[in-house]
């Protein structure tokens, strides 16, 4: 599809395609308009194109296309014209809602049309066949075909709009309105699954807002308007969750509200807080958390009493009665008394969490007292004056259950009060945010509390009581229910009793050792002994306060000095910390700058890649269009062979020939043939219907006659079977009477056998219990011995580890000493070797000196011979190597050239040839040592008396003598 340079051209092309019934191509045209990178500025034609694009998406139910288009339009309008984006989104939601309502209305109309007396008259043959094949009813089928697709599209619309507006600070009101409409959609059509997903979506949006705080258009939650919108949305979520009875989601909504308020450190309005606590009461009552339910009612009572100026006395009395009854409904014993340490810690965390939710504290701090308990709640109710606001019946019930002592007629006094209380309740006219209050819901809890109080008071008076007497004293429950209640109370150490069903009595144990008076007897004894000790040994009086202060004055000065030094070091550390923070800040800014530069480069690279991808897609699109044109022509030729065209064969122009148009034409011709076939089938069905009706009319008299004959036969058969049943009953009765007389003779034997079996089983039970106690004691003894053995083993292992560690340290110290000794020995050996090398070098120098003197003497004799000859000096031939040195000396004298000083001699004008070493240097022992000599000596010393350093002088002398042999010597 070609892209347009102007939006009005694309809109015009789309309208043309819509007029000819090609809505899909029109949608694709507008989609290409918005996804292309040409149009990045808002224009009025672009807005009209967007409205048409949304209408096409709704008509064709293309939610993904609508989402892509809205995202691109948001990028265009975000900084220029946000109101245009708002109008487009509102239009999108309006169209989706309208189509969903139309589908629902159409489904209802279809259902009403099918609701007729004669179903066979209106049903077509295909409907009858479908009803036989499918088990669905007409309403289910119509909902699945008509309503469900539009509801899915409407839900997708809400999700799309929320996703687009989640980070838009300029359209917060539209975001809140969309969330409210989505909540109402879930509430109206009972969509619980979608409601959970919607809550999770909104929760994730808020979490992302807090996570990415540096976004460009992020909403500011500290602003009052934004905060109010978010809070209203959460409260609407809470209301819908309770109306749909999704209590878990309702509790999570309460946590969302609490987290939002902790985030911004601001409490909502009192009207919203009333809704908050009212919903909390419902949630806690459903979850059977009576303690938290009572605290929520108490907070609601305080809120209504403080802020609701229009609250009537009747409504206040009803709320106060609910508060007191909710507090009395809490079990009077602690469930964590016999729990494990882990359960107790979990219960403390849970109580702290619920205290924050109920108290709506923005700072979670533990107080010294217990966080939540029944006793503290009742004391707060008395202190806050709740008892003065309740009805007289509730007040009397409170005194009977908490303060009075009537062990025999407590239930009889409580029952008429409960009958009166159960009739109280109704809607609160002056407090619309509070739901309907019914005091009858607390009656079962009050009956259970009355039973517990009666058992507690009876246990203080009686030691044993018959079960019948106790059942008569408790008219609310039968004894089985009372036994269940007492078992739970005994488990949590509220009462101590045993039920003996053999004797039919209830035995109350003595709980005096566990009473409040004797529970702290050791503490009281310690306090009394401490007082007696202070009376016997009174503390010494202070003679002089100044005398006490003077000895400690130096210590005080020292401490003050140390404190000042510590303060100085602390200040220096803080300065260093500030400098480190500044450096860290600069490093972070530099890293952000580098990261921003990388992001810019990455964006440029992506832009180039996208442009390349667009060109590639355009080329592929052209190839696809050419291929589709060829396929369309092939399809047209094939269809012309298969279909008999009725009338003139259609002709297409070059641009209008597409695969879609050929397929539509082929489908229309096939549909026409199918319709003709259906008309023939309808005519045949009508004929078959007439034939079947005629058959049934002929068979109706015969069926009636057979029915009457069958009635007569069945009546005779029934009378005969009735007579046989009467005779069998008489025989059975006589037989059972004889059996009763026979069994009556052994009744006494049966009772004796029963008593013997019961006594044997009692003895066996006693024996088993004794054996179990012995086995338990043996297990405890073995476990105690095992613990003692493990303790000794751990102690032995610790001692062995210490011994091994000490041996290891001694071994390390020994190794260090050995290494130090070896190092010293090597140093001494090296010194000795150096001394020996020095002596060797001294001897070599002496030998070299003697050799040099001998060589000089020989050279002096050789130079005197050519001077005494009368032959003129001539150049020595190469074949006479022995005369090379004298000839060179004569030539130098004859030419009167300059002779260096080191070649001259004091005795004669001839200088002996210099003796050169291996590297061409002169060997003069009477001069100062040169750098090469120092290097050579260092080299000899470092080699520690090696053969090369020790014999270096001898080798050099031999080599130099071979280079300058004496005259007359042979080579």
PDB file of N, CA, C and O in Angstrom, residues 32 46 164 244 320 391 412 451 453 489 507 518 641 679 700 764 915 936:
ATOM      1  N   UNK A  32      -0.841   2.768   7.590  1.00  0.00           N
ATOM      2  CA  UNK A  32       0.431   3.171   6.991  1.00  0.00           C
ATOM      3  C   UNK A  32       0.668   4.661   7.164  1.00  0.00           C
ATOM      4  O   UNK A  32       1.811   5.112   7.313  1.00  0.00           O
ATOM      5  N   UNK A  46      -5.015  15.371  10.079  1.00  0.00           N
ATOM      6  CA  UNK A  46      -4.499  14.186  10.761  1.00  0.00           C
ATOM      7  C   UNK A  46      -5.444  13.739  11.883  1.00  0.00           C
ATOM      8  O   UNK A  46      -5.646  12.543  12.107  1.00  0.00           O
ATOM      9  N   UNK A 164      -1.676   3.347  27.435  1.00  0.00           N
ATOM     10  CA  UNK A 164      -1.220   4.562  26.753  1.00  0.00           C
ATOM     11  C   UNK A 164      -1.131   5.737  27.716  1.00  0.00           C
ATOM     12  O   UNK A 164      -0.221   6.571  27.628  1.00  0.00           O
ATOM     13  N   UNK A 244     -18.251  -7.570  44.359  1.00  0.00           N
ATOM     14  CA  UNK A 244     -18.075  -8.833  43.641  1.00  0.00           C
ATOM     15  C   UNK A 244     -17.691  -9.980  44.570  1.00  0.00           C
ATOM     16  O   UNK A 244     -17.500 -11.106  44.094  1.00  0.00           O
ATOM     17  N   UNK A 320     -21.988   2.196  68.064  1.00  0.00           N
ATOM     18  CA  UNK A 320     -21.322   1.867  69.322  1.00  0.00           C
ATOM     19  C   UNK A 320     -21.669   0.447  69.776  1.00  0.00           C
ATOM     20  O   UNK A 320     -20.807  -0.287  70.279  1.00  0.00           O
ATOM     21  N   UNK A 391     -26.690   0.703  73.529  1.00  0.00           N
ATOM     22  CA  UNK A 391     -28.032   0.468  74.075  1.00  0.00           C
ATOM     23  C   UNK A 391     -27.933  -0.226  75.426  1.00  0.00           C
ATOM     24  O   UNK A 391     -26.907  -0.798  75.786  1.00  0.00           O
ATOM     25  N   UNK A 412     -29.473 -18.243  81.139  1.00  0.00           N
ATOM     26  CA  UNK A 412     -30.873 -17.821  81.195  1.00  0.00           C
ATOM     27  C   UNK A 412     -31.005 -16.304  81.251  1.00  0.00           C
ATOM     28  O   UNK A 412     -32.001 -15.749  80.780  1.00  0.00           O
ATOM     29  N   UNK A 451     -21.178 -19.538  76.690  1.00  0.00           N
ATOM     30  CA  UNK A 451     -20.836 -20.926  77.054  1.00  0.00           C
ATOM     31  C   UNK A 451     -19.469 -20.988  77.730  1.00  0.00           C
ATOM     32  O   UNK A 451     -19.279 -21.679  78.745  1.00  0.00           O
ATOM     33  N   UNK A 453     -17.854 -18.532  79.338  1.00  0.00           N
ATOM     34  CA  UNK A 453     -17.916 -17.902  80.669  1.00  0.00           C
ATOM     35  C   UNK A 453     -18.605 -18.816  81.673  1.00  0.00           C
ATOM     36  O   UNK A 453     -18.195 -18.913  82.841  1.00  0.00           O
ATOM     37  N   UNK A 489     -11.144 -24.722  74.441  1.00  0.00           N
ATOM     38  CA  UNK A 489     -10.798 -23.922  75.621  1.00  0.00           C
ATOM     39  C   UNK A 489      -9.751 -24.620  76.486  1.00  0.00           C
ATOM     40  O   UNK A 489      -8.835 -23.979  77.009  1.00  0.00           O
ATOM     41  N   UNK A 507     -15.769 -33.500  84.935  1.00  0.00           N
ATOM     42  CA  UNK A 507     -14.875 -33.313  86.081  1.00  0.00           C
ATOM     43  C   UNK A 507     -14.058 -32.058  85.829  1.00  0.00           C
ATOM     44  O   UNK A 507     -13.368 -31.936  84.805  1.00  0.00           O
ATOM     45  N   UNK A 518      -0.729 -16.984  92.100  1.00  0.00           N
ATOM     46  CA  UNK A 518       0.449 -17.809  92.340  1.00  0.00           C
ATOM     47  C   UNK A 518       1.390 -17.886  91.155  1.00  0.00           C
ATOM     48  O   UNK A 518       2.432 -18.517  91.239  1.00  0.00           O
ATOM     49  N   UNK A 641     -13.464 -21.577 -15.400  1.00  0.00           N
ATOM     50  CA  UNK A 641     -13.667 -22.972 -15.805  1.00  0.00           C
ATOM     51  C   UNK A 641     -14.593 -23.706 -14.851  1.00  0.00           C
ATOM     52  O   UNK A 641     -15.320 -24.605 -15.268  1.00  0.00           O
ATOM     53  N   UNK A 679     -33.082 -23.307  -1.257  1.00  0.00           N
ATOM     54  CA  UNK A 679     -34.497 -23.152  -1.606  1.00  0.00           C
ATOM     55  C   UNK A 679     -35.107 -24.496  -2.024  1.00  0.00           C
ATOM     56  O   UNK A 679     -36.224 -24.839  -1.613  1.00  0.00           O
ATOM     57  N   UNK A 700     -53.213 -41.355  15.071  1.00  0.00           N
ATOM     58  CA  UNK A 700     -53.689 -40.857  16.366  1.00  0.00           C
ATOM     59  C   UNK A 700     -54.795 -41.732  16.946  1.00  0.00           C
ATOM     60  O   UNK A 700     -54.745 -42.097  18.138  1.00  0.00           O
ATOM     61  N   UNK A 764      -6.678 -53.300  79.536  1.00  0.00           N
ATOM     62  CA  UNK A 764      -5.714 -53.238  78.436  1.00  0.00           C
ATOM     63  C   UNK A 764      -5.304 -51.791  78.143  1.00  0.00           C
ATOM     64  O   UNK A 764      -4.128 -51.505  77.885  1.00  0.00           O
ATOM     65  N   UNK A 915     100.892  -3.498  24.673  1.00  0.00           N
ATOM     66  CA  UNK A 915     100.256  -4.812  24.824  1.00  0.00           C
ATOM     67  C   UNK A 915      98.750  -4.622  24.927  1.00  0.00           C
ATOM     68  O   UNK A 915      98.267  -3.865  25.779  1.00  0.00           O
ATOM     69  N   UNK A 936      85.269  -5.879  35.105  1.00  0.00           N
ATOM     70  CA  UNK A 936      85.769  -7.245  35.093  1.00  0.00           C
ATOM     71  C   UNK A 936      85.879  -7.789  36.501  1.00  0.00           C
ATOM     72  O   UNK A 936      85.564  -8.936  36.773  1.00  0.00           O
TER      73      UNK A 936
END
